Amino acid sequence: MKQKTKSASKFLPVCEPLFNGREARYALQAVQSGWISSQGDFLKRFESGFAKYIGVAHGVATTNGTTALHLALVAAGVGAGDEVIIPDFTMIACAFAVCQTGARPVFVDADPETWTMDPKDVERKITSRTKVIMAVHIYGHPVDMDPIRELARTRNILILEDAAEAHGALYKKKRCGALGDLAAFSFYANKIITTGEGGMVVTNSPELYKQSLRYKNLCFPLDGNRSYLHDDIGFNYRMTNVQAAIGVAQLERIDSLVTARRRMAHRYLKFLKTENRLQLPVEKPWAHNVYWMFGVILKPSVTRTREEVMTALKKEGIDSRAFFQPMHRQPALVKAGLGKKAGFPVSDHLAARGFYLPSTGNLSEAAVARVCRVLRKALD
Ligand SMILES: *Cc1c(COP(=O)(O)O)cnc(C)c1O
């Protein structure tokens, strides 16, 4: 995903990882120490350091965000016969992680302003089989958690946050990832902090922590007993110490990486606030948005198609990406009998008219100005 042109031909990618801390030094140290698999100091430091940053007791590093979601669901005891409520407007990994447990994903429509799951639709979709509500903080804006926590609390439903796009985001002054029973993060190259590939489950619950550790490592007994007898079917979702070394270096700089993302967004907002042909990202009074990606939506009045606008940007060396496709239309999920023809008007609208602009934290004011200039012209 990383693209860099040597000449200053000013191709602006959607996102680039920023490695100007101790990433290379720590990775080299991990290699030189000989601890390159899934034991070693960097792993312990990354797990405990990241959990502390989020404000929870435990962290369990995994191979990626998708396996973190799957591991969290398995640790929570989700399986065949259960239902898991997920947003219809989200990344495909959310649905696949649920399907891989044997449970059934149930989709809810999006809130038109925050683009995250609509709590009123969550309430409508709860059944006696609902085991987990997966709250996904889309593009860095937190889900409105209080109504969802209230629904879950009174019905004995667990909350799993997917905070893959929301490192450092806050809901009512509390970090995303510390708002439910457990949470999954991703450290893919385009996320706010990265380990190349990587993920983590975080939780305050000693029991969910124990189950996450166990299932992550083939259900080897946690007491170190090497009888080679396994009580359950586990997975190998272990992160390497080399990746964790990169993660420790990124974690040292997480505050500045989050601030950089917000600065990038504020620059866009400044240049686009008078542009009434676009719907822009919001920040609710109760939210601290980390703007993982700066998304815009073409208002109904715009006659240009999204594809035309994106092509016009590309011609000027500016990359952009269409928003997620809604879950209810995903061929794999339709094939699995989970497709729906209608019932998700907001999600359909976002998916048809939304796209995101270059969102790297170090975008200069001049670069943002250029993107906005080209974008406005493309809307004419
Ligand atoms: C990136 C992402 C994931 C998956 O993470 P990977 O590390 O790519 O497996 C899951 N959910 C959301 C919302 C994401 O953005």
mmCIF file of C-alpha atoms and ligand atoms in Angstrom:
data_model
loop_
_atom_site.group_PDB
_atom_site.id
_atom_site.type_symbol
_atom_site.label_atom_id
_atom_site.label_comp_id
_atom_site.label_asym_id
_atom_site.label_seq_id
_atom_site.Cartn_x
_atom_site.Cartn_y
_atom_site.Cartn_z
ATOM 1 C CA MET A 1 0.000 0.000 0.000
ATOM 2 C CA LYS A 2 2.946 2.281 0.479
ATOM 3 C CA GLN A 3 3.801 4.402 -2.487
ATOM 4 C CA LYS A 4 6.439 7.072 -2.599
ATOM 5 C CA THR A 5 7.643 8.940 -5.629
ATOM 6 C CA LYS A 6 11.219 10.097 -5.405
ATOM 7 C CA SER A 7 10.889 13.272 -7.373
ATOM 8 C CA ALA A 8 8.603 15.770 -5.761
ATOM 9 C CA SER A 9 5.997 14.948 -8.405
ATOM 10 C CA LYS A 10 3.661 15.318 -5.461
ATOM 11 C CA PHE A 11 1.640 12.146 -5.842
ATOM 12 C CA LEU A 12 -0.452 12.150 -2.707
ATOM 13 C CA PRO A 13 -1.250 8.646 -1.455
ATOM 14 C CA VAL A 14 -4.290 8.073 0.734
ATOM 15 C CA CYS A 15 -2.043 7.105 3.606
ATOM 16 C CA GLU A 16 1.585 6.434 4.508
ATOM 17 C CA PRO A 17 3.090 5.026 7.692
ATOM 18 C CA LEU A 18 5.338 7.481 9.537
ATOM 19 C CA PHE A 19 8.480 5.853 10.890
ATOM 20 C CA ASN A 20 10.519 8.715 12.232
ATOM 21 C CA GLY A 21 11.002 7.382 15.740
ATOM 22 C CA ARG A 22 12.941 4.362 16.982
ATOM 23 C CA GLU A 23 11.099 1.801 14.794
ATOM 24 C CA ALA A 24 14.143 0.606 12.829
ATOM 25 C CA ARG A 25 16.398 0.636 15.887
ATOM 26 C CA TYR A 26 14.054 -1.477 17.992
ATOM 27 C CA ALA A 27 13.332 -3.912 15.137
ATOM 28 C CA LEU A 28 17.072 -4.393 14.695
ATOM 29 C CA GLN A 29 17.471 -4.929 18.440
ATOM 30 C CA ALA A 30 14.792 -7.622 18.340
ATOM 31 C CA VAL A 31 16.574 -9.402 15.486
ATOM 32 C CA GLN A 32 19.966 -9.134 17.158
ATOM 33 C CA SER A 33 18.592 -10.450 20.437
ATOM 34 C CA GLY A 34 17.500 -13.642 18.665
ATOM 35 C CA TRP A 35 13.951 -13.211 19.983
ATOM 36 C CA ILE A 36 12.164 -13.028 16.683
ATOM 37 C CA SER A 37 9.130 -15.228 17.259
ATOM 38 C CA SER A 38 6.369 -14.646 19.748
ATOM 39 C CA GLN A 39 8.296 -14.314 22.976
ATOM 40 C CA GLY A 40 10.489 -11.443 24.034
ATOM 41 C CA ASP A 41 10.612 -8.159 25.847
ATOM 42 C CA PHE A 42 9.129 -6.003 23.104
ATOM 43 C CA LEU A 43 5.951 -8.081 23.060
ATOM 44 C CA LYS A 44 5.439 -7.681 26.782
ATOM 45 C CA ARG A 45 6.190 -3.969 26.565
ATOM 46 C CA PHE A 46 3.849 -3.480 23.625
ATOM 47 C CA GLU A 47 0.959 -5.381 25.220
ATOM 48 C CA SER A 48 1.205 -3.733 28.603
ATOM 49 C CA GLY A 49 2.054 -0.297 27.180
ATOM 50 C CA PHE A 50 -0.832 -0.278 24.746
ATOM 51 C CA ALA A 51 -3.317 -1.563 27.336
ATOM 52 C CA LYS A 52 -2.168 1.190 29.683
ATOM 53 C CA TYR A 53 -2.570 3.821 26.965
ATOM 54 C CA ILE A 54 -6.150 2.661 26.348
ATOM 55 C CA GLY A 55 -6.817 2.499 30.078
ATOM 56 C CA VAL A 56 -7.510 -1.213 30.497
ATOM 57 C CA ALA A 57 -5.808 -3.986 32.400
ATOM 58 C CA HIS A 58 -4.805 -6.457 29.693
ATOM 59 C CA GLY A 59 -3.569 -6.605 26.103
ATOM 60 C CA VAL A 60 -3.147 -9.700 23.918
ATOM 61 C CA ALA A 61 -1.211 -9.056 20.699
ATOM 62 C CA THR A 62 -2.315 -10.905 17.558
ATOM 63 C CA THR A 63 -1.326 -11.316 13.917
ATOM 64 C CA ASN A 64 -3.775 -8.676 12.650
ATOM 65 C CA GLY A 65 -7.018 -6.866 13.384
ATOM 66 C CA THR A 66 -9.186 -9.529 11.776
ATOM 67 C CA THR A 67 -7.759 -12.254 14.008
ATOM 68 C CA ALA A 68 -8.105 -9.926 17.009
ATOM 69 C CA LEU A 69 -11.831 -9.638 16.263
ATOM 70 C CA HIS A 70 -12.179 -13.383 15.812
ATOM 71 C CA LEU A 71 -10.196 -14.103 18.970
ATOM 72 C CA ALA A 72 -12.314 -11.658 20.973
ATOM 73 C CA LEU A 73 -15.524 -13.337 19.785
ATOM 74 C CA VAL A 74 -14.222 -16.813 20.562
ATOM 75 C CA ALA A 75 -12.990 -15.675 23.983
ATOM 76 C CA ALA A 76 -16.476 -14.307 24.630
ATOM 77 C CA GLY A 77 -17.898 -17.742 23.886
ATOM 78 C CA VAL A 78 -19.621 -16.817 20.608
ATOM 79 C CA GLY A 79 -20.477 -19.761 18.371
ATOM 80 C CA ALA A 80 -23.110 -21.487 16.248
ATOM 81 C CA GLY A 81 -26.648 -20.436 17.106
ATOM 82 C CA ASP A 82 -25.601 -16.996 18.360
ATOM 83 C CA GLU A 83 -26.190 -13.638 16.733
ATOM 84 C CA VAL A 84 -23.745 -10.743 16.708
ATOM 85 C CA ILE A 85 -24.998 -7.272 15.834
ATOM 86 C CA ILE A 86 -22.606 -5.380 13.578
ATOM 87 C CA PRO A 87 -22.878 -2.195 11.518
ATOM 88 C CA ASP A 88 -23.956 -2.610 7.899
ATOM 89 C CA PHE A 89 -21.506 0.145 6.969
ATOM 90 C CA THR A 90 -18.135 -1.259 8.012
ATOM 91 C CA MET A 91 -15.069 -3.141 6.912
ATOM 92 C CA ILE A 92 -15.642 -6.720 5.762
ATOM 93 C CA ALA A 93 -13.456 -8.220 8.532
ATOM 94 C CA CYS A 94 -16.234 -7.488 11.046
ATOM 95 C CA ALA A 95 -18.668 -9.788 9.267
ATOM 96 C CA PHE A 96 -16.113 -12.476 8.426
ATOM 97 C CA ALA A 97 -14.878 -12.712 12.013
ATOM 98 C CA VAL A 98 -18.450 -13.393 13.136
ATOM 99 C CA CYS A 99 -19.070 -15.959 10.372
ATOM 100 C CA GLN A 100 -15.863 -17.785 11.271
ATOM 101 C CA THR A 101 -17.199 -18.479 14.760
ATOM 102 C CA GLY A 102 -20.315 -20.084 13.259
ATOM 103 C CA ALA A 103 -22.498 -17.260 14.565
ATOM 104 C CA ARG A 104 -24.702 -15.064 12.413
ATOM 105 C CA PRO A 105 -23.921 -11.388 11.800
ATOM 106 C CA VAL A 106 -27.001 -9.141 12.010
ATOM 107 C CA PHE A 107 -26.637 -5.775 10.292
ATOM 108 C CA VAL A 108 -27.771 -2.371 11.530
ATOM 109 C CA ASP A 109 -28.000 0.864 9.588
ATOM 110 C CA ALA A 110 -25.666 3.824 10.083
ATOM 111 C CA ASP A 111 -26.179 7.196 11.703
ATOM 112 C CA PRO A 112 -26.220 9.782 8.889
ATOM 113 C CA GLU A 113 -23.873 12.178 10.693
ATOM 114 C CA THR A 114 -21.261 10.029 12.437
ATOM 115 C CA TRP A 115 -21.527 7.099 9.966
ATOM 116 C CA THR A 116 -21.302 4.691 12.921
ATOM 117 C CA MET A 117 -24.007 2.217 13.988
ATOM 118 C CA ASP A 118 -27.421 3.697 14.785
ATOM 119 C CA PRO A 119 -28.363 2.729 18.378
ATOM 120 C CA LYS A 120 -32.084 2.821 17.537
ATOM 121 C CA ASP A 121 -31.594 0.211 14.835
ATOM 122 C CA VAL A 122 -29.478 -1.850 17.255
ATOM 123 C CA GLU A 123 -32.460 -1.994 19.586
ATOM 124 C CA ARG A 124 -34.746 -3.165 16.785
ATOM 125 C CA LYS A 125 -32.358 -5.970 15.825
ATOM 126 C CA ILE A 126 -31.845 -7.510 19.274
ATOM 127 C CA THR A 127 -33.282 -11.020 19.700
ATOM 128 C CA SER A 128 -32.997 -13.720 22.355
ATOM 129 C CA ARG A 129 -29.987 -15.038 20.410
ATOM 130 C CA THR A 130 -28.002 -11.802 20.484
ATOM 131 C CA LYS A 131 -24.764 -12.498 22.298
ATOM 132 C CA VAL A 132 -22.538 -9.584 21.324
ATOM 133 C CA ILE A 133 -22.922 -6.074 19.927
ATOM 134 C CA MET A 134 -19.881 -5.121 17.879
ATOM 135 C CA ALA A 135 -19.469 -1.346 18.046
ATOM 136 C CA VAL A 136 -17.184 -0.120 15.260
ATOM 137 C CA HIS A 137 -15.738 3.386 15.590
ATOM 138 C CA ILE A 138 -15.872 4.173 11.877
ATOM 139 C CA TYR A 139 -13.109 6.389 10.436
ATOM 140 C CA GLY A 140 -12.069 7.457 13.932
ATOM 141 C CA HIS A 141 -15.396 8.787 15.257
ATOM 142 C CA PRO A 142 -16.686 6.953 18.337
ATOM 143 C CA VAL A 143 -20.008 5.160 18.375
ATOM 144 C CA ASP A 144 -22.599 6.730 20.693
ATOM 145 C CA MET A 145 -21.925 4.113 23.367
ATOM 146 C CA ASP A 146 -24.251 5.040 26.236
ATOM 147 C CA PRO A 147 -27.501 3.908 24.572
ATOM 148 C CA ILE A 148 -25.759 0.750 23.376
ATOM 149 C CA ARG A 149 -24.341 0.021 26.825
ATOM 150 C CA GLU A 150 -27.804 0.480 28.275
ATOM 151 C CA LEU A 151 -29.298 -2.014 25.786
ATOM 152 C CA ALA A 152 -26.541 -4.523 26.527
ATOM 153 C CA ARG A 153 -26.562 -4.137 30.299
ATOM 154 C CA THR A 154 -30.238 -4.932 30.735
ATOM 155 C CA ARG A 155 -30.075 -7.987 28.465
ATOM 156 C CA ASN A 156 -26.801 -9.630 29.399
ATOM 157 C CA ILE A 157 -25.236 -8.916 26.012
ATOM 158 C CA LEU A 158 -21.468 -8.315 25.703
ATOM 159 C CA ILE A 159 -20.005 -5.327 23.886
ATOM 160 C CA LEU A 160 -17.007 -5.794 21.634
ATOM 161 C CA GLU A 161 -15.534 -2.583 20.278
ATOM 162 C CA ASP A 162 -13.795 -2.656 16.932
ATOM 163 C CA ALA A 163 -11.373 0.207 17.472
ATOM 164 C CA ALA A 164 -9.164 -0.591 14.461
ATOM 165 C CA GLU A 165 -9.696 2.943 13.163
ATOM 166 C CA ALA A 166 -9.823 4.754 16.488
ATOM 167 C CA HIS A 167 -6.521 4.602 18.399
ATOM 168 C CA GLY A 168 -6.652 7.570 20.745
ATOM 169 C CA ALA A 169 -10.296 8.504 20.104
ATOM 170 C CA LEU A 170 -12.380 9.463 23.142
ATOM 171 C CA TYR A 171 -16.035 9.010 24.073
ATOM 172 C CA LYS A 172 -17.004 11.282 26.970
ATOM 173 C CA LYS A 173 -13.322 11.572 27.919
ATOM 174 C CA LYS A 174 -12.788 7.812 27.977
ATOM 175 C CA ARG A 175 -10.654 6.036 25.381
ATOM 176 C CA CYS A 176 -12.263 3.943 22.679
ATOM 177 C CA GLY A 177 -11.258 0.396 23.513
ATOM 178 C CA ALA A 178 -12.133 0.886 27.192
ATOM 179 C CA LEU A 179 -15.882 1.312 26.682
ATOM 180 C CA GLY A 180 -17.124 -2.258 26.385
ATOM 181 C CA ASP A 181 -16.271 -5.734 27.670
ATOM 182 C CA LEU A 182 -13.426 -6.131 25.237
ATOM 183 C CA ALA A 183 -12.015 -4.453 22.147
ATOM 184 C CA ALA A 184 -9.999 -5.283 19.053
ATOM 185 C CA PHE A 185 -7.382 -3.057 17.425
ATOM 186 C CA SER A 186 -5.502 -3.337 14.139
ATOM 187 C CA PHE A 187 -1.954 -2.175 13.451
ATOM 188 C CA TYR A 188 -2.054 -2.540 9.675
ATOM 189 C CA ALA A 189 0.188 -0.118 7.756
ATOM 190 C CA ASN A 190 -2.516 2.494 7.225
ATOM 191 C CA LYS A 191 -3.793 2.560 10.817
ATOM 192 C CA ILE A 192 -2.954 5.332 13.267
ATOM 193 C CA ILE A 193 -0.117 3.280 14.713
ATOM 194 C CA THR A 194 1.253 0.278 12.845
ATOM 195 C CA THR A 195 3.364 -2.838 13.216
ATOM 196 C CA GLY A 196 3.125 -3.758 9.507
ATOM 197 C CA GLU A 197 0.544 -6.430 10.197
ATOM 198 C CA GLY A 198 -0.734 -6.793 13.726
ATOM 199 C CA GLY A 199 -3.625 -6.526 16.114
ATOM 200 C CA MET A 200 -4.557 -6.628 19.783
ATOM 201 C CA VAL A 201 -7.422 -7.664 22.021
ATOM 202 C CA VAL A 202 -7.748 -5.501 25.133
ATOM 203 C CA THR A 203 -9.970 -6.087 28.139
ATOM 204 C CA ASN A 204 -10.399 -5.448 31.836
ATOM 205 C CA SER A 205 -11.878 -8.886 32.427
ATOM 206 C CA PRO A 206 -9.462 -11.488 33.854
ATOM 207 C CA GLU A 207 -11.607 -14.258 32.361
ATOM 208 C CA LEU A 208 -11.774 -12.787 28.832
ATOM 209 C CA TYR A 209 -8.042 -12.124 29.060
ATOM 210 C CA LYS A 210 -7.352 -15.718 30.014
ATOM 211 C CA GLN A 211 -9.515 -17.090 27.212
ATOM 212 C CA SER A 212 -7.891 -14.739 24.665
ATOM 213 C CA LEU A 213 -4.410 -15.896 25.701
ATOM 214 C CA ARG A 214 -5.448 -19.525 25.520
ATOM 215 C CA TYR A 215 -7.204 -19.487 22.124
ATOM 216 C CA LYS A 216 -4.490 -17.311 20.599
ATOM 217 C CA ASN A 217 -1.891 -19.986 21.277
ATOM 218 C CA LEU A 218 -3.512 -23.272 20.162
ATOM 219 C CA CYS A 219 -5.142 -23.714 23.577
ATOM 220 C CA PHE A 220 -1.871 -24.721 25.180
ATOM 221 C CA PRO A 221 -2.500 -24.783 28.934
ATOM 222 C CA LEU A 222 -1.647 -21.392 30.442
ATOM 223 C CA ASP A 223 0.250 -22.901 33.361
ATOM 224 C CA GLY A 224 3.045 -23.921 30.975
ATOM 225 C CA ASN A 225 2.243 -27.615 31.317
ATOM 226 C CA ARG A 226 3.671 -29.340 28.238
ATOM 227 C CA SER A 227 1.568 -32.478 28.260
ATOM 228 C CA TYR A 228 0.589 -31.681 24.633
ATOM 229 C CA LEU A 229 -3.029 -32.256 25.539
ATOM 230 C CA HIS A 230 -5.376 -29.525 24.339
ATOM 231 C CA ASP A 231 -8.859 -29.028 25.774
ATOM 232 C CA ASP A 232 -10.299 -26.929 22.949
ATOM 233 C CA ILE A 233 -9.711 -26.057 19.305
ATOM 234 C CA GLY A 234 -7.414 -23.047 19.276
ATOM 235 C CA PHE A 235 -5.600 -20.855 16.763
ATOM 236 C CA ASN A 236 -2.110 -19.563 16.171
ATOM 237 C CA TYR A 237 -2.614 -15.794 16.205
ATOM 238 C CA ARG A 238 0.752 -14.890 17.722
ATOM 239 C CA MET A 239 2.449 -11.593 16.869
ATOM 240 C CA THR A 240 6.241 -11.621 16.522
ATOM 241 C CA ASN A 241 8.641 -9.749 18.777
ATOM 242 C CA VAL A 242 9.997 -7.911 15.702
ATOM 243 C CA GLN A 243 6.560 -6.481 14.958
ATOM 244 C CA ALA A 244 6.070 -5.641 18.619
ATOM 245 C CA ALA A 245 9.404 -3.751 18.551
ATOM 246 C CA ILE A 246 7.995 -1.505 15.818
ATOM 247 C CA GLY A 247 4.826 -1.182 17.881
ATOM 248 C CA VAL A 248 6.733 -0.050 20.985
ATOM 249 C CA ALA A 249 8.415 2.683 18.939
ATOM 250 C CA GLN A 250 5.073 3.771 17.456
ATOM 251 C CA LEU A 251 3.507 3.770 20.911
ATOM 252 C CA GLU A 252 6.216 6.146 22.142
ATOM 253 C CA ARG A 253 4.915 8.628 19.563
ATOM 254 C CA ILE A 254 1.201 7.867 19.631
ATOM 255 C CA ASP A 255 0.139 11.231 21.023
ATOM 256 C CA SER A 256 1.894 13.097 18.238
ATOM 257 C CA LEU A 257 0.547 10.683 15.602
ATOM 258 C CA VAL A 258 -3.018 11.251 16.838
ATOM 259 C CA THR A 259 -2.502 15.011 17.000
ATOM 260 C CA ALA A 260 -1.145 14.974 13.445
ATOM 261 C CA ARG A 261 -4.307 13.217 12.219
ATOM 262 C CA ARG A 262 -6.486 15.837 13.868
ATOM 263 C CA ARG A 263 -4.374 18.648 12.437
ATOM 264 C CA MET A 264 -4.765 17.152 8.953
ATOM 265 C CA ALA A 265 -8.569 17.037 9.411
ATOM 266 C CA HIS A 266 -8.774 20.564 10.763
ATOM 267 C CA ARG A 267 -6.909 21.786 7.681
ATOM 268 C CA TYR A 268 -9.439 20.104 5.403
ATOM 269 C CA LEU A 269 -12.333 21.446 7.463
ATOM 270 C CA LYS A 270 -10.951 24.967 7.194
ATOM 271 C CA PHE A 271 -10.744 24.836 3.401
ATOM 272 C CA LEU A 272 -14.020 22.961 2.868
ATOM 273 C CA LYS A 273 -16.346 24.469 5.444
ATOM 274 C CA THR A 274 -17.888 26.812 2.868
ATOM 275 C CA GLU A 275 -18.313 24.004 0.339
ATOM 276 C CA ASN A 276 -22.026 23.236 0.513
ATOM 277 C CA ARG A 277 -21.879 20.450 -2.083
ATOM 278 C CA LEU A 278 -20.105 18.133 0.375
ATOM 279 C CA GLN A 279 -21.063 16.522 3.648
ATOM 280 C CA LEU A 280 -18.007 16.578 5.938
ATOM 281 C CA PRO A 281 -17.004 14.506 8.983
ATOM 282 C CA VAL A 282 -18.440 15.666 12.292
ATOM 283 C CA GLU A 283 -17.210 15.659 15.852
ATOM 284 C CA LYS A 284 -20.099 15.274 18.265
ATOM 285 C CA PRO A 285 -19.860 17.244 21.524
ATOM 286 C CA TRP A 286 -19.214 13.971 23.379
ATOM 287 C CA ALA A 287 -16.541 12.807 20.955
ATOM 288 C CA HIS A 288 -12.869 13.275 20.246
ATOM 289 C CA ASN A 289 -12.572 12.216 16.605
ATOM 290 C CA VAL A 290 -9.133 10.998 15.481
ATOM 291 C CA TYR A 291 -10.050 11.220 11.771
ATOM 292 C CA TRP A 292 -8.353 8.002 10.712
ATOM 293 C CA MET A 293 -9.479 8.868 7.203
ATOM 294 C CA PHE A 294 -10.941 12.185 6.089
ATOM 295 C CA GLY A 295 -14.149 11.188 4.314
ATOM 296 C CA VAL A 296 -16.473 13.389 2.274
ATOM 297 C CA ILE A 297 -19.903 12.636 0.813
ATOM 298 C CA LEU A 298 -21.340 14.128 -2.350
ATOM 299 C CA LYS A 299 -24.626 15.774 -1.477
ATOM 300 C CA PRO A 300 -27.664 14.765 -3.575
ATOM 301 C CA SER A 301 -27.458 18.079 -5.494
ATOM 302 C CA VAL A 302 -24.103 17.091 -7.042
ATOM 303 C CA THR A 303 -24.624 15.718 -10.546
ATOM 304 C CA ARG A 304 -21.056 14.412 -10.986
ATOM 305 C CA THR A 305 -20.675 10.802 -9.954
ATOM 306 C CA ARG A 306 -18.234 9.872 -7.237
ATOM 307 C CA GLU A 307 -16.176 7.965 -9.792
ATOM 308 C CA GLU A 308 -15.886 11.060 -11.995
ATOM 309 C CA VAL A 309 -14.690 13.117 -9.047
ATOM 310 C CA MET A 310 -12.191 10.472 -7.957
ATOM 311 C CA THR A 311 -10.855 10.207 -11.524
ATOM 312 C CA ALA A 312 -10.414 13.973 -11.703
ATOM 313 C CA LEU A 313 -8.385 13.849 -8.468
ATOM 314 C CA LYS A 314 -6.288 10.972 -9.751
ATOM 315 C CA LYS A 315 -5.413 12.934 -12.908
ATOM 316 C CA GLU A 316 -3.847 15.544 -10.640
ATOM 317 C CA GLY A 317 -1.876 12.939 -8.687
ATOM 318 C CA ILE A 318 -4.269 12.777 -5.745
ATOM 319 C CA ASP A 319 -5.310 9.379 -4.530
ATOM 320 C CA SER A 320 -8.679 8.689 -2.906
ATOM 321 C CA ARG A 321 -10.768 5.643 -1.938
ATOM 322 C CA ALA A 322 -14.444 4.874 -2.146
ATOM 323 C CA PHE A 323 -16.211 4.195 1.170
ATOM 324 C CA PHE A 324 -16.947 0.628 2.309
ATOM 325 C CA GLN A 325 -19.531 -1.454 0.479
ATOM 326 C CA PRO A 326 -22.486 -2.271 2.743
ATOM 327 C CA MET A 327 -22.526 -5.724 4.336
ATOM 328 C CA HIS A 328 -26.057 -6.535 3.132
ATOM 329 C CA ARG A 329 -24.824 -6.433 -0.480
ATOM 330 C CA GLN A 330 -21.525 -8.308 -0.090
ATOM 331 C CA PRO A 331 -21.554 -11.277 -2.495
ATOM 332 C CA ALA A 332 -19.952 -13.607 0.078
ATOM 333 C CA LEU A 333 -22.595 -12.737 2.656
ATOM 334 C CA VAL A 334 -25.462 -12.861 0.150
ATOM 335 C CA LYS A 335 -24.249 -16.353 -0.799
ATOM 336 C CA ALA A 336 -24.294 -17.293 2.883
ATOM 337 C CA GLY A 337 -27.966 -16.307 3.035
ATOM 338 C CA LEU A 338 -27.261 -13.052 4.866
ATOM 339 C CA GLY A 339 -28.094 -10.660 2.016
ATOM 340 C CA LYS A 340 -30.895 -8.112 2.254
ATOM 341 C CA LYS A 341 -32.486 -6.104 -0.525
ATOM 342 C CA ALA A 342 -33.354 -3.036 1.540
ATOM 343 C CA GLY A 343 -33.538 -1.586 5.006
ATOM 344 C CA PHE A 344 -30.239 0.279 5.075
ATOM 345 C CA PRO A 345 -30.892 3.643 3.418
ATOM 346 C CA VAL A 346 -28.106 5.511 5.223
ATOM 347 C CA SER A 347 -25.503 2.845 4.682
ATOM 348 C CA ASP A 348 -26.475 2.622 0.984
ATOM 349 C CA HIS A 349 -26.134 6.378 0.622
ATOM 350 C CA LEU A 350 -22.698 6.472 2.293
ATOM 351 C CA ALA A 351 -21.465 3.587 0.176
ATOM 352 C CA ALA A 352 -22.667 5.184 -3.067
ATOM 353 C CA ARG A 353 -21.580 8.787 -2.502
ATOM 354 C CA GLY A 354 -18.703 8.735 0.008
ATOM 355 C CA PHE A 355 -14.951 8.611 -0.484
ATOM 356 C CA TYR A 356 -11.901 9.615 1.460
ATOM 357 C CA LEU A 357 -9.030 11.925 0.650
ATOM 358 C CA PRO A 358 -5.288 11.672 1.417
ATOM 359 C CA SER A 359 -5.238 11.434 5.209
ATOM 360 C CA THR A 360 -1.635 10.945 6.287
ATOM 361 C CA GLY A 361 -0.878 12.849 9.463
ATOM 362 C CA ASN A 362 2.022 14.808 7.981
ATOM 363 C CA LEU A 363 0.085 16.356 5.066
ATOM 364 C CA SER A 364 1.172 19.975 4.807
ATOM 365 C CA GLU A 365 -1.263 22.834 4.740
ATOM 366 C CA ALA A 366 -0.231 23.471 1.117
ATOM 367 C CA ALA A 367 -0.960 19.867 0.144
ATOM 368 C CA VAL A 368 -4.400 19.979 1.757
ATOM 369 C CA ALA A 369 -5.107 23.281 0.012
ATOM 370 C CA ARG A 370 -4.182 21.716 -3.312
ATOM 371 C CA VAL A 371 -6.463 18.699 -2.750
ATOM 372 C CA CYS A 372 -9.346 20.990 -1.848
ATOM 373 C CA ARG A 373 -8.776 23.190 -4.890
ATOM 374 C CA VAL A 374 -8.795 20.218 -7.266
ATOM 375 C CA LEU A 375 -11.775 18.684 -5.493
ATOM 376 C CA ARG A 376 -13.895 21.840 -5.749
ATOM 377 C CA LYS A 377 -13.110 22.144 -9.432
ATOM 378 C CA ALA A 378 -14.068 18.506 -9.992
ATOM 379 C CA LEU A 379 -17.498 19.161 -8.480
ATOM 380 C CA ASP A 380 -18.374 21.910 -11.004
HETATM 381 C C1 LIG B 1 -8.469 -2.471 9.334
HETATM 382 C C2 LIG B 1 -9.736 -2.896 9.981
HETATM 383 C C3 LIG B 1 -9.925 -4.215 10.422
HETATM 384 C C4 LIG B 1 -9.001 -5.341 10.096
HETATM 385 O O1 LIG B 1 -7.708 -5.178 10.471
HETATM 386 P P1 LIG B 1 -6.543 -6.002 9.712
HETATM 387 O O2 LIG B 1 -5.358 -5.742 10.562
HETATM 388 O O3 LIG B 1 -6.426 -5.413 8.341
HETATM 389 O O4 LIG B 1 -6.932 -7.429 9.698
HETATM 390 C C5 LIG B 1 -11.086 -4.506 11.110
HETATM 391 N N1 LIG B 1 -12.023 -3.582 11.324
HETATM 392 C C6 LIG B 1 -11.896 -2.314 10.893
HETATM 393 C C7 LIG B 1 -12.976 -1.340 11.186
HETATM 394 C C8 LIG B 1 -10.756 -1.938 10.187
HETATM 395 O O5 LIG B 1 -10.639 -0.691 9.727
#
